[in-house]
Tab-separated table of C-alpha atoms in Angstrom:
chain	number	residue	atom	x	y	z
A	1	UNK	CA	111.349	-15.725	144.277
A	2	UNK	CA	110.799	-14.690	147.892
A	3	UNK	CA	110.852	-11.256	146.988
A	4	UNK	CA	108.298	-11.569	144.206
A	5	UNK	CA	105.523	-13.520	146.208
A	6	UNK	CA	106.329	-10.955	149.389
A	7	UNK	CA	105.934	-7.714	146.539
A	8	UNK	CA	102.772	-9.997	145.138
A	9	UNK	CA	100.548	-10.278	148.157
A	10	UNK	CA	101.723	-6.654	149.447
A	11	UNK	CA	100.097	-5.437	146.203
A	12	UNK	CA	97.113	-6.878	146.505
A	13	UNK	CA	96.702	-6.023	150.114
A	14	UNK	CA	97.317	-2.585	149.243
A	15	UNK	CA	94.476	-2.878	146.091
A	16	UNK	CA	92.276	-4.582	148.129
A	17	UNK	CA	92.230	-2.146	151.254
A	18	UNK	CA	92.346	1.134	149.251
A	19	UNK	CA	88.372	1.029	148.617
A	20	UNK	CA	87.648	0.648	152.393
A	21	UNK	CA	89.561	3.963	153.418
A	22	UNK	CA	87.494	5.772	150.384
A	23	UNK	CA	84.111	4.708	150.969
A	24	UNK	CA	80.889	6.856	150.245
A	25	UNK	CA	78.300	7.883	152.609
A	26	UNK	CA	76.420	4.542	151.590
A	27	UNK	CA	79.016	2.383	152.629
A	28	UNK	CA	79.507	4.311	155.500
A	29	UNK	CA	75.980	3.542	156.649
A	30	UNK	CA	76.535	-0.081	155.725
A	31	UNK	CA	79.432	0.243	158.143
A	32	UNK	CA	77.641	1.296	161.029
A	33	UNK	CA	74.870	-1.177	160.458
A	34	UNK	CA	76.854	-4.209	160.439
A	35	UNK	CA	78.975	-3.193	163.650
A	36	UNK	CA	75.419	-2.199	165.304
A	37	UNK	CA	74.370	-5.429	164.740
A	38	UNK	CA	77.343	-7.003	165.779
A	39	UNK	CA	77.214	-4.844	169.167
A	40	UNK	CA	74.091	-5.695	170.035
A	41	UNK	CA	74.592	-9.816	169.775
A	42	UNK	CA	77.965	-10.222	170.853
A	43	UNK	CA	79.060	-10.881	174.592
A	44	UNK	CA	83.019	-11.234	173.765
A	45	UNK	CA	84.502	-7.311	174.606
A	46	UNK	CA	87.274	-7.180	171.821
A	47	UNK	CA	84.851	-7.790	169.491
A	48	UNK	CA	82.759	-5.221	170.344
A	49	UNK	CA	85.259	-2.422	171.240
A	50	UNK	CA	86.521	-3.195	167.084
A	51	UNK	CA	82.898	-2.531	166.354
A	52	UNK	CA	82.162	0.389	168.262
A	53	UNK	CA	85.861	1.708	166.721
A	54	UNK	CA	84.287	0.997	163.359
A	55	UNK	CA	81.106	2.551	163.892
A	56	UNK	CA	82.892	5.562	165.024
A	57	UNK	CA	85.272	5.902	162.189
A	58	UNK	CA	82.184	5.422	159.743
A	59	UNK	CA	80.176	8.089	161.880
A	60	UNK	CA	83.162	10.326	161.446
A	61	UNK	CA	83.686	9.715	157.762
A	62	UNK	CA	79.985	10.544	157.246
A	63	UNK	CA	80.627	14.014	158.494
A	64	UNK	CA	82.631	14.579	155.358
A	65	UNK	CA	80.347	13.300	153.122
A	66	UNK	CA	77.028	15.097	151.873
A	67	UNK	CA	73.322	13.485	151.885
A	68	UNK	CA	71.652	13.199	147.998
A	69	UNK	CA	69.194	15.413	149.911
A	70	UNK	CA	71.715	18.483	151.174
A	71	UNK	CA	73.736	18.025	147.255
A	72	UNK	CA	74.132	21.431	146.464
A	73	UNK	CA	73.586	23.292	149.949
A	74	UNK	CA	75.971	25.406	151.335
A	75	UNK	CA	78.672	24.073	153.807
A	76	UNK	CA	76.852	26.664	155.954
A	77	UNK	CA	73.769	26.374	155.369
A	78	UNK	CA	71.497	25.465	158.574
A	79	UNK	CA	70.012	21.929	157.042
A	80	UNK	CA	74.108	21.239	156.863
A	81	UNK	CA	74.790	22.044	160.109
A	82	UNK	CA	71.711	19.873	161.445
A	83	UNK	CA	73.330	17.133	159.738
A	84	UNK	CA	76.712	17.406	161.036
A	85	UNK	CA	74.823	18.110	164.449
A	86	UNK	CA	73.142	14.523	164.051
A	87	UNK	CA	76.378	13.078	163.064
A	88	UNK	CA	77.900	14.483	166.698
A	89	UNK	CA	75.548	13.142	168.275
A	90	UNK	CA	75.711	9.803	167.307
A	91	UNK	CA	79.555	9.910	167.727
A	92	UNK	CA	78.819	11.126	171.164
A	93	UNK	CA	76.655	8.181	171.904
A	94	UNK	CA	79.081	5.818	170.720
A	95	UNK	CA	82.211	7.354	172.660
A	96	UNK	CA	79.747	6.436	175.744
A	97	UNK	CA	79.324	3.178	174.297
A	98	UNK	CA	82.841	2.343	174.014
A	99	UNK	CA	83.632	3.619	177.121
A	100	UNK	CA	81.469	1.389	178.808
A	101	UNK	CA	82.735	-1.496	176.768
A	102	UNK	CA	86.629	-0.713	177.690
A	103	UNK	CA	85.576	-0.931	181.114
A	104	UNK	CA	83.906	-4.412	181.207
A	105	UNK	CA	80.403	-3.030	181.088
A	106	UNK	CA	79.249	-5.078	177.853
A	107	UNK	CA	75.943	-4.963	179.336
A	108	UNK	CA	75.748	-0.788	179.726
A	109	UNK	CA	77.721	-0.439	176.914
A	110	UNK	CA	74.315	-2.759	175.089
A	111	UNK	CA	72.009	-1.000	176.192
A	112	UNK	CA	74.024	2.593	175.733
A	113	UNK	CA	73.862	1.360	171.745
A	114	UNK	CA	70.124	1.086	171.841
A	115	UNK	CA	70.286	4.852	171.530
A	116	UNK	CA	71.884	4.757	168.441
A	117	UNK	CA	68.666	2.820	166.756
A	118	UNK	CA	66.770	6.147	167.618
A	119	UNK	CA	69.178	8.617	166.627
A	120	UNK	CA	69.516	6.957	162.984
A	121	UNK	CA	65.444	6.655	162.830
A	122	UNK	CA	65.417	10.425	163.662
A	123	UNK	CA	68.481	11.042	160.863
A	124	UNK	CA	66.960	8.687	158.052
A	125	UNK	CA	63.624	10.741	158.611
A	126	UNK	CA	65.524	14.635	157.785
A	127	UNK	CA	68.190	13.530	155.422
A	128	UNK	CA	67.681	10.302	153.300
């Protein structure tokens, strides 16, 4: 009976976290603006190293992912590259950011993140 209920939940743990590690570039975006949120009202630094980690694994998923606008352009292509180029930098900003945070700075690491507001205005503008 053990074994059954243990086999159970691990099953539906397993169903249940397989659409997380396949998102889309939507829920990617979703991703990063939840955490952003949560970076910029939190004062508690686990919570917003996990966040920053999130936003950074979303960030990096996005690089694999193509825009509805770019669908169709070659992996080469210049309007690709910007992309991926926006994408860097954002993962850049957010490496500061979480070093900042794993040092205490919650404040620096704050207002490090206020970057990242800019840099998705700028994105948003070429590629949604």
């Amino acid at each position: 009976m053990r074994k059954l209920l243990i086999a159970m939940l691990s099953s539906a743990l397993l169903c249940t976290a397989t659409p997380l590690l396949a998102q889309d570039l939507e829920g990617d975006m979703d991703v990063l603006k939840g955490a952003l949120r949560t970076v910029q009202k939190t004062d508690d630094k686990a919570e917003m190293v996990r966040a920053l980690s999130d936003m950074r694994t979303a960030a990096s998923d996005a690089k694999t992912r193509t825009p509805d606008k770019l669908e169709g352009q070659p992996a080469d292509s210049a309007q690709v590259k910007d992309y991926h180029a926006e994408l860097d930098k954002l993962i850049g900003q957010i490496d500061d950011s979480l070093k900042l945070a794993n040092a205490g700075d919650l404040a620096g690491a704050k207002e490090q993140a206020k970057q990242f507001a800019a840099t998705r205005d700028e994105g948003h503008k070429k590629f949604r």
